[in-house]
């Protein structure tokens, strides 16, 4: 199907290529003319402005916005809505707050324009591995966009569905899911990222303890000089703590065992804070996720080896650079 795509950065550009490889036709726009020029061809048409992008799409249009959360997304959707017609769809694939989705959906609905939020996980590896998509919106609109989601998602692949899962009633085993009405997709993605904070913090602290097992403060017969890259590799095979994040930790440690190229300054992109806020609003204790968030605040002062590993993991899965 035809799709407009706004934002051709690390993820947006890769998504455009994956969709074009899957047989879809795209009209792409970015503030950087070079980014647009680099993608043109093979099913991707460039555009010079929002007006040009909308004009090149056939009604009913669908436009995916993949720009940084906050003001850039707000401004882009507002400008796009002024150019859309009843029946068109705006899809926000960034990391917006779910309450903003609810507000935007109501505003666009008054114009007859549909709004879909698509929490997107996969980072810089998504072009190859596929993107895990958590989608919010009206049922019929999400169903209309299913070919797009199915192409972006990993698909079932070699991972068998959970035995008790009714695969006739869900698409979760394909790597995308309609989670509920507008806002539900980004709510699920928000919690996903909050959990990610906790998992990353656990690995970081564990490897920090392993690294300091040779400390002179320990009795001589209880000191161990451990091979962290080898331990990470070991745990990837048959261990109950194996995961893709561990795969990335093993990669980072193999490339730089001392993580000398990382300072340990670990930003938070908003979802961790929002997860803790949601926990407070729901009266749900979230000790680990809250502690992981505060650990990122602390990392902006002095840095431990564990914080360097957190930073290395962000670089591995998302291509994020330290300040």
Short mmCIF file of C-alpha atoms in Angstrom, two decimals:
data_model
loop_
_atom_site.label_atom_id
_atom_site.label_comp_id
_atom_site.label_asym_id
_atom_site.label_seq_id
_atom_site.Cartn_x
_atom_site.Cartn_y
_atom_site.Cartn_z
CA UNK A 1 0.00 0.00 0.00
CA UNK A 2 1.03 3.66 -0.23
CA UNK A 3 2.37 5.47 2.82
CA UNK A 4 3.75 8.91 3.56
CA UNK A 5 6.73 8.97 5.93
CA UNK A 6 7.99 12.06 7.74
CA UNK A 7 11.37 11.79 9.47
CA UNK A 8 14.25 9.88 7.91
CA UNK A 9 16.65 9.58 10.83
CA UNK A 10 18.21 6.40 12.25
CA UNK A 11 14.89 4.58 12.55
CA UNK A 12 12.76 6.39 9.99
CA UNK A 13 15.22 5.79 7.16
CA UNK A 14 15.55 2.11 7.98
CA UNK A 15 11.78 1.72 8.21
CA UNK A 16 11.40 3.32 4.78
CA UNK A 17 13.84 0.81 3.28
CA UNK A 18 12.14 -2.15 4.96
CA UNK A 19 8.73 -1.06 3.71
CA UNK A 20 9.98 -0.49 0.17
CA UNK A 21 11.69 -3.89 0.19
CA UNK A 22 8.32 -5.32 1.27
CA UNK A 23 6.61 -3.95 -1.83
CA UNK A 24 5.01 -0.79 -0.45
CA UNK A 25 5.34 2.60 -2.14
CA UNK A 26 6.43 5.55 -0.02
CA UNK A 27 6.45 9.30 -0.27
CA UNK A 28 9.11 10.58 2.12
CA UNK A 29 9.96 13.96 3.57
CA UNK A 30 12.56 15.22 6.02
CA UNK A 31 13.85 18.65 6.95
CA UNK A 32 17.17 17.46 5.54
CA UNK A 33 17.05 17.44 1.75
CA UNK A 34 20.12 15.19 1.77
CA UNK A 35 18.24 12.56 3.80
CA UNK A 36 15.41 12.63 1.25
CA UNK A 37 17.78 12.41 -1.71
CA UNK A 38 19.62 9.45 -0.16
CA UNK A 39 16.43 7.38 -0.06
CA UNK A 40 14.81 8.17 -3.40
CA UNK A 41 14.26 5.29 -5.78
CA UNK A 42 13.24 1.64 -5.42
CA UNK A 43 9.70 2.45 -4.35
CA UNK A 44 10.50 5.61 -2.37
CA UNK A 45 9.59 9.01 -3.83
CA UNK A 46 10.97 12.13 -2.22
CA UNK A 47 9.02 15.30 -1.51
CA UNK A 48 10.16 18.86 -0.96
CA UNK A 49 7.60 19.92 1.63
CA UNK A 50 4.58 18.75 3.62
CA UNK A 51 2.31 20.18 0.93
CA UNK A 52 4.20 18.23 -1.71
CA UNK A 53 4.04 15.03 0.34
CA UNK A 54 0.28 15.28 0.87
CA UNK A 55 -0.30 16.12 -2.80
CA UNK A 56 1.56 12.99 -3.91
CA UNK A 57 -0.54 10.66 -1.75
CA UNK A 58 -3.79 9.16 -2.96
CA UNK A 59 -6.82 9.52 -0.65
CA UNK A 60 -7.49 8.16 1.83
CA UNK A 61 -3.95 9.04 2.86
CA UNK A 62 -1.85 7.49 5.60
CA UNK A 63 1.18 9.38 6.91
CA UNK A 64 3.64 7.97 9.47
CA UNK A 65 5.41 10.59 11.60
CA UNK A 66 8.83 9.47 12.86
CA UNK A 67 10.38 12.54 14.46
CA UNK A 68 11.61 13.20 18.04
CA UNK A 69 8.91 13.19 20.72
CA UNK A 70 7.72 16.45 22.22
CA UNK A 71 7.60 19.72 20.32
CA UNK A 72 8.86 18.33 16.97
CA UNK A 73 6.10 15.69 16.91
CA UNK A 74 3.45 18.16 18.10
CA UNK A 75 4.40 20.74 15.48
CA UNK A 76 4.58 18.17 12.69
CA UNK A 77 1.19 16.62 13.46
CA UNK A 78 -0.44 20.04 13.80
CA UNK A 79 0.94 21.15 10.44
CA UNK A 80 0.04 17.84 8.82
CA UNK A 81 -3.52 17.89 10.17
CA UNK A 82 -4.13 21.24 8.47
CA UNK A 83 -3.38 19.55 5.15
CA UNK A 84 -5.25 16.27 5.63
CA UNK A 85 -8.81 15.44 4.59
CA UNK A 86 -11.57 13.40 6.28
CA UNK A 87 -10.73 9.71 6.15
CA UNK A 88 -6.97 10.27 6.19
CA UNK A 89 -4.80 8.76 8.94
CA UNK A 90 -1.92 10.23 10.94
CA UNK A 91 0.35 7.64 12.60
CA UNK A 92 2.76 8.68 15.35
CA UNK A 93 5.55 6.12 15.55
CA UNK A 94 7.73 8.05 17.99
CA UNK A 95 7.83 7.94 21.78
CA UNK A 96 4.99 10.31 22.58
CA UNK A 97 3.26 10.35 25.96
CA UNK A 98 0.02 8.40 25.73
CA UNK A 99 -2.01 11.29 27.19
CA UNK A 100 -0.89 13.43 24.24
CA UNK A 101 -2.20 10.70 21.94
CA UNK A 102 -5.62 10.84 23.57
CA UNK A 103 -5.73 14.62 23.13
CA UNK A 104 -4.52 14.52 19.53
CA UNK A 105 -6.94 11.77 18.57
CA UNK A 106 -9.88 13.80 19.87
CA UNK A 107 -8.69 16.93 18.05
CA UNK A 108 -8.21 15.12 14.75
CA UNK A 109 -11.45 13.20 15.10
CA UNK A 110 -13.31 16.53 15.06
CA UNK A 111 -11.86 17.07 11.58
CA UNK A 112 -12.70 13.56 10.42
CA UNK A 113 -9.02 12.57 10.44
CA UNK A 114 -7.98 9.34 12.17
CA UNK A 115 -5.08 9.06 14.61
CA UNK A 116 -3.02 5.96 15.36
CA UNK A 117 -0.15 5.67 17.83
CA UNK A 118 2.46 3.02 17.11
CA UNK A 119 4.99 2.34 19.84
CA UNK A 120 8.02 1.10 17.91
CA UNK A 121 10.83 -1.00 19.39
CA UNK A 122 13.82 -2.27 17.47
CA UNK A 123 16.34 0.54 17.33
CA UNK A 124 18.97 0.56 14.63
CA UNK A 125 18.63 -3.22 14.24
CA UNK A 126 15.00 -3.04 13.14
CA UNK A 127 15.74 -2.87 9.42
CA UNK A 128 17.18 -6.39 9.65
CA UNK A 129 15.32 -7.90 12.62
CA UNK A 130 11.98 -6.13 12.23
CA UNK A 131 10.20 -3.81 14.64
CA UNK A 132 8.01 -4.80 17.57
CA UNK A 133 4.91 -2.62 17.16
CA UNK A 134 2.42 -1.69 19.90
CA UNK A 135 -0.53 0.02 18.24
CA UNK A 136 -3.38 2.16 19.53
CA UNK A 137 -6.34 3.39 17.50
CA UNK A 138 -9.79 2.59 16.21
CA UNK A 139 -10.17 -1.05 15.21
CA UNK A 140 -11.14 -0.50 11.58
CA UNK A 141 -8.34 2.01 10.99
CA UNK A 142 -5.70 -0.27 12.52
CA UNK A 143 -7.00 -3.14 10.37
CA UNK A 144 -6.63 -0.98 7.27
CA UNK A 145 -2.98 -0.36 8.15
CA UNK A 146 -2.22 -4.00 8.94
CA UNK A 147 -0.16 -4.54 5.74
CA UNK A 148 2.21 -1.80 6.87
CA UNK A 149 2.53 -3.21 10.39
CA UNK A 150 2.98 -6.75 9.09
CA UNK A 151 5.88 -5.68 6.85
CA UNK A 152 7.64 -3.69 9.57
CA UNK A 153 7.20 -6.42 12.20
CA UNK A 154 9.59 -9.40 12.50
CA UNK A 155 6.92 -11.99 11.78
CA UNK A 156 6.75 -15.30 13.59
CA UNK A 157 10.03 -16.52 12.14
CA UNK A 158 11.53 -19.49 13.96
CA UNK A 159 10.00 -18.51 17.32
CA UNK A 160 7.02 -20.79 17.91
CA UNK A 161 3.94 -19.11 19.47
CA UNK A 162 3.35 -19.77 23.15
CA UNK A 163 1.42 -23.09 23.25
CA UNK A 164 -1.66 -21.67 24.99
CA UNK A 165 -1.88 -18.62 22.72
CA UNK A 166 -4.87 -18.50 20.35
CA UNK A 167 -3.14 -17.27 17.20
CA UNK A 168 -6.49 -16.89 15.42
CA UNK A 169 -7.44 -14.11 17.83
CA UNK A 170 -4.23 -12.04 17.86
CA UNK A 171 -1.29 -10.91 15.77
CA UNK A 172 1.10 -10.77 18.75
CA UNK A 173 3.06 -13.78 17.50
CA UNK A 174 3.80 -11.83 14.32
CA UNK A 175 5.40 -8.97 16.25
CA UNK A 176 2.62 -6.37 16.15
CA UNK A 177 -0.49 -5.92 18.25
CA UNK A 178 -3.54 -3.67 18.35
CA UNK A 179 -3.41 -2.85 22.05
CA UNK A 180 -6.56 -0.75 22.30
CA UNK A 181 -7.95 2.74 21.53
CA UNK A 182 -5.77 5.80 20.89
CA UNK A 183 -2.98 6.05 23.44
CA UNK A 184 -2.94 2.34 24.28
CA UNK A 185 -0.02 1.62 21.95
CA UNK A 186 2.24 4.24 23.46
CA UNK A 187 1.11 3.26 26.97
CA UNK A 188 2.30 -0.31 26.36
CA UNK A 189 5.52 0.98 24.77
CA UNK A 190 6.06 3.25 27.79
CA UNK A 191 5.89 0.29 30.17
CA UNK A 192 8.09 -1.72 27.79
CA UNK A 193 10.78 0.97 28.07
CA UNK A 194 10.38 1.18 31.84
CA UNK A 195 11.04 -2.56 32.05
CA UNK A 196 13.99 -2.11 29.71
CA UNK A 197 15.48 0.36 32.21
CA UNK A 198 15.23 -2.28 34.94
CA UNK A 199 16.74 -5.06 32.83
CA UNK A 200 19.62 -2.90 31.70
CA UNK A 201 20.28 -1.80 35.27
CA UNK A 202 20.38 -5.42 36.46
CA UNK A 203 22.96 -6.39 33.86
CA UNK A 204 25.00 -3.25 34.58
CA UNK A 205 25.09 -3.84 38.34
CA UNK A 206 25.84 -7.55 37.97
CA UNK A 207 28.79 -6.97 35.67
CA UNK A 208 30.02 -4.18 37.92
CA UNK A 209 30.15 -6.65 40.83
CA UNK A 210 31.97 -9.20 38.65
CA UNK A 211 34.52 -6.59 37.59
CA UNK A 212 35.23 -5.56 41.18
CA UNK A 213 35.69 -9.15 42.40
CA UNK A 214 39.44 -8.50 42.31
CA UNK A 215 39.23 -5.56 44.71
CA UNK A 216 42.08 -5.25 47.20
CA UNK A 217 39.49 -4.69 49.92
CA UNK A 218 38.64 -8.41 49.69
CA UNK A 219 40.62 -11.21 51.36
CA UNK A 220 43.36 -12.42 49.04
CA UNK A 221 41.89 -15.90 48.72
CA UNK A 222 38.49 -14.46 47.74
CA UNK A 223 39.65 -12.27 44.89
CA UNK A 224 38.84 -13.24 41.31
CA UNK A 225 40.03 -11.71 38.07
CA UNK A 226 37.16 -12.57 35.78
CA UNK A 227 36.86 -12.49 32.01
CA UNK A 228 33.71 -10.42 31.53
CA UNK A 229 33.38 -10.85 27.75
CA UNK A 230 33.64 -14.63 28.21
CA UNK A 231 31.08 -14.65 31.04
CA UNK A 232 28.65 -12.62 28.94
CA UNK A 233 29.15 -15.07 26.08
CA UNK A 234 28.67 -18.01 28.44
CA UNK A 235 25.39 -16.67 29.80
CA UNK A 236 24.02 -16.33 26.26
CA UNK A 237 23.95 -20.13 26.01
CA UNK A 238 21.36 -21.97 28.09
CA UNK A 239 21.22 -19.44 30.91
CA UNK A 240 17.93 -18.21 32.38
CA UNK A 241 19.23 -14.62 32.10
CA UNK A 242 19.83 -14.84 28.34
CA UNK A 243 18.18 -12.11 26.27
CA UNK A 244 18.82 -9.78 23.36
CA UNK A 245 20.11 -7.19 25.83
CA UNK A 246 22.63 -9.75 27.06
CA UNK A 247 23.60 -10.41 23.43
CA UNK A 248 24.30 -6.70 23.09
CA UNK A 249 26.21 -6.61 26.38
CA UNK A 250 28.39 -9.47 25.15
CA UNK A 251 29.01 -7.61 21.91
CA UNK A 252 29.93 -4.37 23.73
CA UNK A 253 32.30 -6.16 26.13
CA UNK A 254 33.97 -8.14 23.35
CA UNK A 255 34.60 -4.94 21.41
CA UNK A 256 35.85 -2.97 24.42
CA UNK A 257 36.34 -5.06 27.62
CA UNK A 258 37.13 -1.99 29.76
CA UNK A 259 34.41 0.13 28.08
CA UNK A 260 37.08 2.80 27.77
CA UNK A 261 35.14 4.56 25.02
CA UNK A 262 32.20 5.27 27.35
CA UNK A 263 31.95 7.82 30.09
CA UNK A 264 28.83 6.38 31.71
CA UNK A 265 26.50 9.36 31.27
CA UNK A 266 23.09 7.72 30.75
CA UNK A 267 20.17 9.92 29.62
CA UNK A 268 16.51 8.97 29.95
CA UNK A 269 14.22 9.65 27.04
CA UNK A 270 11.03 10.15 29.05
CA UNK A 271 9.36 6.75 29.09
CA UNK A 272 11.02 5.69 32.36
CA UNK A 273 9.72 8.79 34.11
CA UNK A 274 6.27 8.32 32.63
CA UNK A 275 6.22 4.67 33.73
CA UNK A 276 6.94 5.70 37.32
CA UNK A 277 4.27 8.41 37.09
CA UNK A 278 1.75 5.84 35.84
CA UNK A 279 2.68 3.52 38.71
CA UNK A 280 2.00 6.31 41.18
CA UNK A 281 -1.32 7.18 39.54
CA UNK A 282 -2.35 3.51 39.73
CA UNK A 283 -0.98 2.96 43.27
CA UNK A 284 1.26 0.17 41.94
CA UNK A 285 4.64 -0.37 43.65
CA UNK A 286 7.44 -0.26 41.07
CA UNK A 287 10.58 -0.45 43.17
CA UNK A 288 12.98 -1.80 40.53
CA UNK A 289 11.81 0.46 37.70
CA UNK A 290 11.95 3.54 39.93
CA UNK A 291 15.44 2.69 41.18
CA UNK A 292 16.63 2.11 37.61
CA UNK A 293 15.34 5.55 36.64
CA UNK A 294 17.10 7.24 39.56
CA UNK A 295 20.30 5.37 38.70
CA UNK A 296 20.29 7.20 35.37
CA UNK A 297 20.01 10.51 37.19
CA UNK A 298 22.99 9.58 39.35
CA UNK A 299 25.00 8.56 36.30
CA UNK A 300 25.20 12.18 35.23
CA UNK A 301 27.61 12.91 38.05
CA UNK A 302 30.44 10.38 38.46
CA UNK A 303 30.44 7.12 36.55
CA UNK A 304 30.83 3.47 37.48
CA UNK A 305 31.66 0.60 35.15
CA UNK A 306 28.01 -0.44 35.36
CA UNK A 307 26.93 2.92 34.01
CA UNK A 308 29.43 2.58 31.18
CA UNK A 309 27.77 -0.73 30.30
CA UNK A 310 24.35 0.96 30.32
CA UNK A 311 25.71 3.55 27.92
CA UNK A 312 27.32 0.85 25.78
CA UNK A 313 24.00 -1.02 25.57
CA UNK A 314 22.19 2.10 24.39
CA UNK A 315 24.82 2.53 21.68
CA UNK A 316 24.43 -1.13 20.66
CA UNK A 317 20.65 -1.29 20.28
CA UNK A 318 19.82 2.28 19.38
CA UNK A 319 22.98 3.87 18.02
CA UNK A 320 22.75 6.46 20.81
CA UNK A 321 25.86 8.56 21.37
CA UNK A 322 26.98 9.98 24.68
CA UNK A 323 26.98 13.72 25.12
#
